[in-house]
Amino acid sequence: MTTTQALATTEQSQTPTMWATLVKRLTLATIAVAVLLGATLAATGTASAATTRCGDGRCAVYLSKQETRDLGNGRAPKLPGGLPWQINVSYTALVKGHQFFARQYANRGMCSAFLMSVRPWENQGYTGYRC
């Protein structure tokens, strides 16, 4: 192995891959949206039963039956003004994307929760639970 090949191999192993960087950024963005959703729900008067638990790289936002029903009907709290358009678009997509599933959980008398983790092997996403 020549010196040039050894140097190139060392540089490749020390730089993070594009995939790892993308996964890190998407994970952080997802957690930021979850925390923002939890804070928004907790700040509104209709979301008094919403519970947000975050710690050790994990975050969960638990919605009550009424909040799950409201999400299923497309009624979600508005975000505070002055936020960047990217957050508003992400929030709207989050609400619209989960509307069908929330309606199904509400029809079965269940509550729902958003689960996030910085560890890719752990449970993540939107789920229903008996409440």
mmCIF file of C-alpha atoms in Angstrom:
data_model
loop_
_atom_site.group_PDB
_atom_site.id
_atom_site.type_symbol
_atom_site.label_atom_id
_atom_site.label_comp_id
_atom_site.label_asym_id
_atom_site.label_seq_id
_atom_site.Cartn_x
_atom_site.Cartn_y
_atom_site.Cartn_z
ATOM 1 C CA MET A 1 0.000 0.000 0.000
ATOM 2 C CA THR A 2 1.411 3.343 -0.968
ATOM 3 C CA THR A 3 1.420 6.405 1.234
ATOM 4 C CA THR A 4 -1.247 8.063 -0.940
ATOM 5 C CA GLN A 5 -3.588 5.080 -0.634
ATOM 6 C CA ALA A 6 -3.090 4.887 3.111
ATOM 7 C CA LEU A 7 -3.809 8.619 3.467
ATOM 8 C CA ALA A 8 -6.984 8.336 1.350
ATOM 9 C CA THR A 9 -8.202 5.367 3.421
ATOM 10 C CA THR A 10 -7.590 7.252 6.676
ATOM 11 C CA GLU A 11 -9.469 10.347 5.428
ATOM 12 C CA GLN A 12 -12.461 8.259 4.343
ATOM 13 C CA SER A 13 -12.734 6.502 7.677
ATOM 14 C CA GLN A 14 -12.559 9.746 9.661
ATOM 15 C CA THR A 15 -15.225 11.732 7.784
ATOM 16 C CA PRO A 16 -18.864 10.955 8.598
ATOM 17 C CA THR A 17 -20.816 9.461 5.763
ATOM 18 C CA MET A 18 -23.543 11.424 4.071
ATOM 19 C CA TRP A 19 -26.075 8.846 5.293
ATOM 20 C CA ALA A 20 -25.053 9.259 8.945
ATOM 21 C CA THR A 21 -25.277 13.030 8.683
ATOM 22 C CA LEU A 22 -28.706 12.814 7.043
ATOM 23 C CA VAL A 23 -30.011 10.427 9.709
ATOM 24 C CA LYS A 24 -28.759 12.691 12.492
ATOM 25 C CA ARG A 25 -30.372 15.767 10.982
ATOM 26 C CA LEU A 26 -33.697 14.026 10.331
ATOM 27 C CA THR A 27 -33.739 12.638 13.862
ATOM 28 C CA LEU A 28 -33.083 16.036 15.392
ATOM 29 C CA ALA A 29 -35.727 17.654 13.174
ATOM 30 C CA THR A 30 -38.287 15.004 14.159
ATOM 31 C CA ILE A 31 -37.597 15.496 17.838
ATOM 32 C CA ALA A 32 -37.830 19.268 17.428
ATOM 33 C CA VAL A 33 -41.249 18.925 15.767
ATOM 34 C CA ALA A 34 -42.426 16.577 18.545
ATOM 35 C CA VAL A 35 -41.299 18.942 21.262
ATOM 36 C CA LEU A 36 -42.913 21.847 19.420
ATOM 37 C CA LEU A 37 -46.156 19.874 19.079
ATOM 38 C CA GLY A 38 -46.106 18.999 22.771
ATOM 39 C CA ALA A 39 -45.422 22.586 23.778
ATOM 40 C CA THR A 40 -48.183 23.864 21.495
ATOM 41 C CA LEU A 41 -50.694 21.351 22.816
ATOM 42 C CA ALA A 42 -49.737 22.083 26.404
ATOM 43 C CA ALA A 43 -50.009 25.836 25.834
ATOM 44 C CA THR A 44 -53.546 25.738 24.414
ATOM 45 C CA GLY A 45 -56.604 25.619 26.615
ATOM 46 C CA THR A 46 -58.058 22.552 24.883
ATOM 47 C CA ALA A 47 -54.994 20.440 25.469
ATOM 48 C CA SER A 48 -54.951 20.284 29.227
ATOM 49 C CA ALA A 49 -54.709 16.487 29.164
ATOM 50 C CA ALA A 50 -51.726 16.330 26.778
ATOM 51 C CA THR A 51 -48.644 14.983 28.475
ATOM 52 C CA THR A 52 -45.119 15.416 27.180
ATOM 53 C CA ARG A 53 -42.271 13.353 28.541
ATOM 54 C CA CYS A 54 -38.751 13.930 27.260
ATOM 55 C CA GLY A 55 -35.411 12.732 28.528
ATOM 56 C CA ASP A 56 -32.431 10.545 27.742
ATOM 57 C CA GLY A 57 -32.826 11.027 23.997
ATOM 58 C CA ARG A 58 -36.494 10.015 24.000
ATOM 59 C CA CYS A 59 -39.636 12.086 23.740
ATOM 60 C CA ALA A 60 -43.307 11.085 23.881
ATOM 61 C CA VAL A 61 -46.399 13.255 23.497
ATOM 62 C CA TYR A 62 -49.536 11.539 24.834
ATOM 63 C CA LEU A 63 -52.914 12.822 23.623
ATOM 64 C CA SER A 64 -56.213 12.309 25.436
ATOM 65 C CA LYS A 65 -59.310 10.784 23.797
ATOM 66 C CA GLN A 66 -60.720 14.209 22.973
ATOM 67 C CA GLU A 67 -57.430 15.428 21.522
ATOM 68 C CA THR A 68 -57.155 12.262 19.427
ATOM 69 C CA ARG A 69 -60.713 12.829 18.177
ATOM 70 C CA ASP A 70 -59.941 16.478 17.401
ATOM 71 C CA LEU A 71 -56.804 15.501 15.482
ATOM 72 C CA GLY A 72 -58.869 12.941 13.545
ATOM 73 C CA ASN A 73 -61.325 15.667 12.598
ATOM 74 C CA GLY A 74 -58.533 17.961 11.437
ATOM 75 C CA ARG A 75 -58.817 20.319 14.402
ATOM 76 C CA ALA A 76 -55.388 21.020 15.812
ATOM 77 C CA PRO A 77 -54.113 24.045 17.700
ATOM 78 C CA LYS A 78 -52.637 26.798 15.570
ATOM 79 C CA LEU A 79 -48.961 27.501 15.933
ATOM 80 C CA PRO A 80 -47.894 30.820 17.414
ATOM 81 C CA GLY A 81 -47.167 33.557 14.893
ATOM 82 C CA GLY A 82 -43.687 34.496 13.787
ATOM 83 C CA LEU A 83 -42.410 30.971 13.184
ATOM 84 C CA PRO A 84 -40.475 30.157 10.011
ATOM 85 C CA TRP A 85 -42.586 28.847 7.133
ATOM 86 C CA GLN A 86 -40.730 25.517 7.221
ATOM 87 C CA ILE A 87 -42.073 24.771 10.700
ATOM 88 C CA ASN A 88 -45.600 25.778 9.694
ATOM 89 C CA VAL A 89 -45.495 23.508 6.630
ATOM 90 C CA SER A 90 -44.061 20.626 8.681
ATOM 91 C CA TYR A 91 -46.739 21.027 11.337
ATOM 92 C CA THR A 92 -49.543 21.131 8.760
ATOM 93 C CA ALA A 93 -48.152 18.004 7.071
ATOM 94 C CA LEU A 94 -47.925 16.309 10.480
ATOM 95 C CA VAL A 95 -51.578 17.060 11.236
ATOM 96 C CA LYS A 96 -52.864 16.081 7.784
ATOM 97 C CA GLY A 97 -50.700 12.961 7.628
ATOM 98 C CA HIS A 98 -51.964 11.594 10.937
ATOM 99 C CA GLN A 99 -55.606 12.648 10.580
ATOM 100 C CA PHE A 100 -56.828 9.294 9.188
ATOM 101 C CA PHE A 101 -55.031 7.243 11.832
ATOM 102 C CA ALA A 102 -56.228 9.496 14.660
ATOM 103 C CA ARG A 103 -59.811 9.093 13.454
ATOM 104 C CA GLN A 104 -59.424 5.295 13.537
ATOM 105 C CA TYR A 105 -58.041 5.369 17.087
ATOM 106 C CA ALA A 106 -60.806 7.734 18.228
ATOM 107 C CA ASN A 107 -63.510 5.500 16.709
ATOM 108 C CA ARG A 108 -62.171 2.628 18.809
ATOM 109 C CA GLY A 109 -62.133 4.716 21.999
ATOM 110 C CA MET A 110 -58.343 4.846 22.161
ATOM 111 C CA CYS A 111 -55.866 7.617 22.837
ATOM 112 C CA SER A 112 -52.809 8.293 20.707
ATOM 113 C CA ALA A 113 -49.166 9.231 21.186
ATOM 114 C CA PHE A 114 -46.190 10.475 19.207
ATOM 115 C CA LEU A 115 -43.003 8.591 20.090
ATOM 116 C CA MET A 116 -39.495 9.724 19.103
ATOM 117 C CA SER A 117 -35.983 8.625 19.970
ATOM 118 C CA VAL A 118 -32.475 9.467 18.867
ATOM 119 C CA ARG A 119 -31.814 5.708 18.768
ATOM 120 C CA PRO A 120 -32.937 4.366 15.380
ATOM 121 C CA TRP A 121 -33.733 0.870 16.706
ATOM 122 C CA GLU A 122 -36.301 2.054 19.232
ATOM 123 C CA ASN A 123 -40.033 2.477 18.723
ATOM 124 C CA GLN A 124 -40.814 5.691 16.870
ATOM 125 C CA GLY A 125 -43.820 7.224 15.197
ATOM 126 C CA TYR A 126 -47.507 7.561 15.930
ATOM 127 C CA THR A 127 -49.329 4.901 17.928
ATOM 128 C CA GLY A 128 -52.558 4.261 19.762
ATOM 129 C CA TYR A 129 -52.989 3.008 23.298
ATOM 130 C CA ARG A 130 -55.816 2.137 25.672
ATOM 131 C CA CYS A 131 -56.582 4.949 28.078
#
